Amino acid sequence: LRITDLAPIGEGKIWIGTIDGAYLYDEVRQEGDYFGTRNRLAHNNIYDLFLDQNKIINIATHTNRVAQFIDDEIVDVIVSDTGEIPNINYIMQDEDGAMWYGTDGMGLYQVEGNPPEHTIITTEQGMVSNYCYQVVVDRFSNVWTTHRNGFSRYIPRTGTAIPYLNKENFGFISNEVYTAMLDRKGNIWFGTAKGIIRYNWVPTRTRVVAPYIQIEGLEVMNEYRRASGALELPYDEYLI
């Protein structure tokens, strides 16, 4: 039995993804319930398991739908409304509740709102590749996606992506980036074909510094006086 992913959900229960369906294993009962196409799962090959903010397990398979396990039943959520069928490699959710899906050849998908609105981000927006393997959302709301020839940073507020594909320019040990994670300090860790990279990325900020001003003299009552220290003026010399 080939295991593809694991997702603990609490209370001694864990979801197990395989190439032939999913299992909900109960450590107390020491038994697992099987879910596959016979239980309304769209496909048996499980790519990813993700527990969302509502404590609902999301199951990615080889279809344009993600299965959710709600009230002991499988419910389908449409990811692609284009009629095309992407392989969903990875699922992530940002702080605002929007869902992000990395696909195998069709880019990065965003689904948010009710009714849901679908956004597709591809190489046309600047992504390194349309093959997206893992998705990370940082504390600045940037969406990072790994590829086999680099990684991308998508900026939702501008609708554009920044490609990172030349390891010589950034000091990376490899362009083949497969996995990523965000640590508690906000650093992004990338797993590559040649090792691990810790990338301490922070956004560019404009720093405003007041100009240095040195006063060398003053004109008092139409008469120039050199400022060599404190200058005290009598009450009748009021024009400076």
Short mmCIF file of C-alpha atoms in Angstrom, two decimals:
data_model
loop_
_atom_site.label_atom_id
_atom_site.label_comp_id
_atom_site.label_asym_id
_atom_site.label_seq_id
_atom_site.Cartn_x
_atom_site.Cartn_y
_atom_site.Cartn_z
CA LEU A 1 0.00 0.00 0.00
CA ARG A 2 1.68 3.21 -1.17
CA ILE A 3 1.08 6.15 1.20
CA THR A 4 0.89 9.57 -0.48
CA ASP A 5 -0.03 11.87 2.43
CA LEU A 6 -0.97 11.99 6.13
CA ALA A 7 -3.23 14.47 7.94
CA PRO A 8 -3.94 14.23 11.69
CA ILE A 9 -7.28 15.84 12.64
CA GLY A 10 -7.26 15.43 16.41
CA GLU A 11 -9.00 13.12 18.87
CA GLY A 12 -6.72 10.29 17.88
CA LYS A 13 -7.84 10.31 14.24
CA ILE A 14 -5.68 10.59 11.15
CA TRP A 15 -6.44 10.64 7.43
CA ILE A 16 -4.20 8.49 5.27
CA GLY A 17 -3.93 9.07 1.54
CA THR A 18 -2.87 6.30 -0.83
CA ILE A 19 -2.80 5.64 -4.57
CA ASP A 20 -5.91 3.53 -4.07
CA GLY A 21 -8.19 5.67 -1.90
CA ALA A 22 -8.18 7.31 1.54
CA TYR A 23 -8.51 5.91 5.06
CA LEU A 24 -9.76 7.58 8.23
CA TYR A 25 -7.85 5.75 10.96
CA ASP A 26 -9.04 5.82 14.59
CA GLU A 27 -6.27 5.11 17.09
CA VAL A 28 -8.78 4.29 19.83
CA ARG A 29 -10.63 1.68 17.78
CA GLN A 30 -7.43 0.75 15.97
CA GLU A 31 -9.49 0.54 12.81
CA GLY A 32 -9.79 2.56 9.64
CA ASP A 33 -12.71 3.44 7.37
CA TYR A 34 -12.01 3.28 3.65
CA PHE A 35 -13.12 5.95 1.14
CA GLY A 36 -12.81 5.55 -2.62
CA THR A 37 -14.84 5.89 -5.77
CA ARG A 38 -17.48 3.63 -4.27
CA ASN A 39 -17.96 6.27 -1.53
CA ARG A 40 -18.40 9.12 -4.05
CA LEU A 41 -14.70 9.97 -4.16
CA ALA A 42 -14.01 11.21 -7.69
CA HIS A 43 -10.71 9.33 -8.04
CA ASN A 44 -8.78 6.87 -5.91
CA ASN A 45 -5.32 8.39 -6.42
CA ILE A 46 -4.92 10.80 -3.47
CA TYR A 47 -2.50 13.67 -4.11
CA ASP A 48 -2.95 15.78 -0.95
CA LEU A 49 -4.88 15.96 2.33
CA PHE A 50 -5.53 19.34 3.96
CA LEU A 51 -7.40 20.30 7.14
CA ASP A 52 -8.93 23.76 6.62
CA GLN A 53 -9.88 26.51 9.08
CA ASN A 54 -13.30 24.93 9.61
CA LYS A 55 -11.65 21.61 10.58
CA ILE A 56 -12.88 20.02 7.36
CA ILE A 57 -10.56 17.61 5.56
CA ASN A 58 -9.97 18.42 1.88
CA ILE A 59 -8.90 15.56 -0.40
CA ALA A 60 -7.12 16.34 -3.69
CA THR A 61 -7.34 13.76 -6.44
CA HIS A 62 -6.84 13.42 -10.19
CA THR A 63 -9.91 15.54 -11.08
CA ASN A 64 -11.14 19.15 -11.22
CA ARG A 65 -12.82 18.65 -7.85
CA VAL A 66 -11.70 18.50 -4.23
CA ALA A 67 -13.57 16.15 -1.93
CA GLN A 68 -14.57 17.37 1.53
CA PHE A 69 -15.60 15.06 4.36
CA ILE A 70 -18.66 16.67 6.01
CA ASP A 71 -21.02 14.88 8.41
CA ASP A 72 -19.55 11.49 7.50
CA GLU A 73 -20.17 12.06 3.78
CA ILE A 74 -18.04 13.01 0.78
CA VAL A 75 -19.01 16.39 -0.75
CA ASP A 76 -17.45 17.65 -3.98
CA VAL A 77 -16.07 21.19 -4.37
CA ILE A 78 -15.43 22.40 -7.93
CA VAL A 79 -11.95 23.91 -8.27
CA SER A 80 -11.88 24.55 -12.03
CA ASP A 81 -14.93 26.04 -13.73
CA THR A 82 -13.29 25.93 -17.18
CA GLY A 83 -14.27 22.34 -17.92
CA GLU A 84 -10.62 21.29 -17.92
CA ILE A 85 -9.40 18.67 -15.45
CA PRO A 86 -6.23 19.60 -13.53
CA ASN A 87 -4.28 17.26 -11.32
CA ILE A 88 -4.35 19.02 -7.94
CA ASN A 89 -0.98 18.52 -6.28
CA TYR A 90 -1.39 20.67 -3.18
CA ILE A 91 -3.98 22.58 -1.14
CA MET A 92 -3.40 25.66 1.05
CA GLN A 93 -5.61 28.27 2.73
CA ASP A 94 -4.70 31.86 3.56
CA GLU A 95 -5.73 33.89 6.63
CA ASP A 96 -8.73 35.36 4.78
CA GLY A 97 -10.10 31.90 4.05
CA ALA A 98 -9.28 31.80 0.34
CA MET A 99 -8.24 28.36 -0.94
CA TRP A 100 -5.16 27.91 -3.12
CA TYR A 101 -4.52 24.86 -5.31
CA GLY A 102 -1.27 23.94 -7.01
CA THR A 103 -1.98 21.98 -10.20
CA ASP A 104 0.04 19.77 -12.50
CA GLY A 105 0.33 21.82 -15.67
CA MET A 106 -2.51 24.34 -15.30
CA GLY A 107 -0.99 26.83 -12.87
CA LEU A 108 -2.10 28.07 -9.48
CA TYR A 109 -5.83 28.24 -8.69
CA GLN A 110 -7.52 30.53 -6.16
CA VAL A 111 -11.10 29.97 -5.01
CA GLU A 112 -12.73 32.43 -2.60
CA GLY A 113 -16.06 33.99 -1.70
CA ASN A 114 -19.64 32.79 -1.70
CA PRO A 115 -20.61 32.16 -4.43
CA PRO A 116 -17.02 31.10 -5.15
CA GLU A 117 -14.90 33.11 -7.58
CA HIS A 118 -12.12 31.32 -9.47
CA THR A 119 -8.77 32.88 -10.39
CA ILE A 120 -6.08 31.10 -12.42
CA ILE A 121 -2.45 32.23 -12.21
CA THR A 122 -0.09 30.91 -14.89
CA THR A 123 3.10 31.84 -16.71
CA GLU A 124 1.12 34.66 -18.33
CA GLN A 125 1.13 36.41 -14.94
CA GLY A 126 4.86 35.70 -14.46
CA MET A 127 4.96 32.24 -12.87
CA VAL A 128 8.09 30.18 -13.50
CA SER A 129 5.97 27.21 -14.59
CA ASN A 130 2.38 25.97 -14.71
CA TYR A 131 3.47 22.83 -12.84
CA CYS A 132 2.99 23.74 -9.17
CA TYR A 133 3.98 21.30 -6.46
CA GLN A 134 3.62 23.04 -3.11
CA VAL A 135 2.01 26.28 -1.98
CA VAL A 136 2.96 28.50 0.99
CA VAL A 137 1.32 31.78 2.06
CA ASP A 138 3.64 34.09 4.02
CA ARG A 139 2.80 36.75 6.62
CA PHE A 140 2.69 39.43 3.92
CA SER A 141 -0.02 37.49 1.97
CA ASN A 142 2.41 36.49 -0.79
CA VAL A 143 1.71 33.06 -2.27
CA TRP A 144 4.86 31.02 -2.95
CA THR A 145 4.76 28.05 -5.30
CA THR A 146 7.50 25.50 -5.99
CA HIS A 147 8.40 24.13 -9.43
CA ARG A 148 10.98 21.76 -10.86
CA ASN A 149 12.91 24.67 -12.33
CA GLY A 150 12.58 27.30 -9.60
CA PHE A 151 9.81 28.88 -7.58
CA SER A 152 7.36 31.77 -7.89
CA ARG A 153 6.00 34.48 -5.61
CA TYR A 154 2.46 35.58 -6.49
CA ILE A 155 1.27 38.98 -5.20
CA PRO A 156 -2.56 38.96 -4.95
CA ARG A 157 -2.94 42.73 -4.58
CA THR A 158 -1.21 43.34 -7.94
CA GLY A 159 -2.21 40.15 -9.72
CA THR A 160 1.37 39.51 -10.80
CA ALA A 161 3.99 36.85 -10.07
CA ILE A 162 7.75 37.16 -9.56
CA PRO A 163 9.80 34.23 -10.96
CA TYR A 164 12.87 32.88 -9.18
CA LEU A 165 14.61 30.62 -11.66
CA ASN A 166 18.30 31.47 -11.74
CA LYS A 167 20.11 29.91 -8.80
CA GLU A 168 23.29 31.90 -9.56
CA ASN A 169 21.45 35.20 -8.98
CA PHE A 170 20.02 34.19 -5.61
CA GLY A 171 22.67 31.81 -4.25
CA PHE A 172 20.46 28.73 -4.35
CA ILE A 173 22.00 25.29 -4.49
CA SER A 174 19.49 23.98 -7.03
CA ASN A 175 16.69 25.17 -9.31
CA GLU A 176 14.74 21.95 -8.72
CA VAL A 177 12.42 22.97 -5.86
CA TYR A 178 9.88 20.39 -4.71
CA THR A 179 8.63 21.36 -1.28
CA ALA A 180 8.38 24.40 1.02
CA MET A 181 7.32 25.45 4.50
CA LEU A 182 6.99 28.63 6.57
CA ASP A 183 8.56 28.72 10.05
CA ARG A 184 7.45 30.74 13.08
CA LYS A 185 9.86 33.59 12.26
CA GLY A 186 8.50 33.96 8.75
CA ASN A 187 11.46 32.33 7.00
CA ILE A 188 10.62 30.12 4.03
CA TRP A 189 12.35 26.75 3.78
CA PHE A 190 12.65 25.08 0.39
CA GLY A 191 13.48 21.44 -0.24
CA THR A 192 15.47 21.02 -3.45
CA ALA A 193 17.15 18.24 -5.40
CA LYS A 194 20.45 19.06 -3.64
CA GLY A 195 19.41 20.02 -0.13
CA ILE A 196 17.48 22.57 1.92
CA ILE A 197 17.39 26.36 1.51
CA ARG A 198 16.28 28.82 4.19
CA TYR A 199 15.16 32.01 2.51
CA ASN A 200 14.74 35.03 4.80
CA TRP A 201 12.62 37.14 2.49
CA VAL A 202 11.22 40.52 3.52
CA PRO A 203 9.39 43.01 1.28
CA THR A 204 11.21 46.09 0.03
CA ARG A 205 10.32 49.09 2.16
CA THR A 206 10.84 52.77 1.41
CA ARG A 207 12.70 54.41 4.27
CA VAL A 208 12.19 58.16 4.58
CA VAL A 209 15.10 59.91 6.29
CA ALA A 210 14.90 63.60 7.10
CA PRO A 211 17.77 65.63 5.57
CA TYR A 212 20.52 66.86 7.90
CA ILE A 213 20.21 70.60 8.41
CA GLN A 214 22.98 72.77 9.85
CA ILE A 215 22.21 76.46 10.53
CA GLU A 216 25.34 78.58 10.15
CA GLY A 217 23.83 82.02 10.56
CA LEU A 218 20.74 84.19 10.91
CA GLU A 219 19.65 87.57 9.67
CA VAL A 220 18.29 89.59 12.59
CA MET A 221 16.72 92.97 11.88
CA ASN A 222 18.34 92.89 8.40
CA GLU A 223 21.76 92.24 9.94
CA TYR A 224 23.61 88.93 9.46
CA ARG A 225 24.77 87.18 12.62
CA ARG A 226 26.87 84.03 12.69
CA ALA A 227 25.31 81.20 14.70
CA SER A 228 28.15 79.94 16.88
CA GLY A 229 25.97 78.78 19.77
CA ALA A 230 22.87 79.82 21.62
CA LEU A 231 21.59 83.18 20.41
CA GLU A 232 19.60 85.37 22.81
CA LEU A 233 17.82 88.41 21.41
CA PRO A 234 16.33 91.39 23.25
CA TYR A 235 12.58 91.92 22.93
CA ASP A 236 12.95 94.75 20.39
CA GLU A 237 14.88 92.59 17.92
CA TYR A 238 11.96 90.52 16.75
CA LEU A 239 12.48 90.29 12.98
CA ILE A 240 14.46 87.22 11.89
#
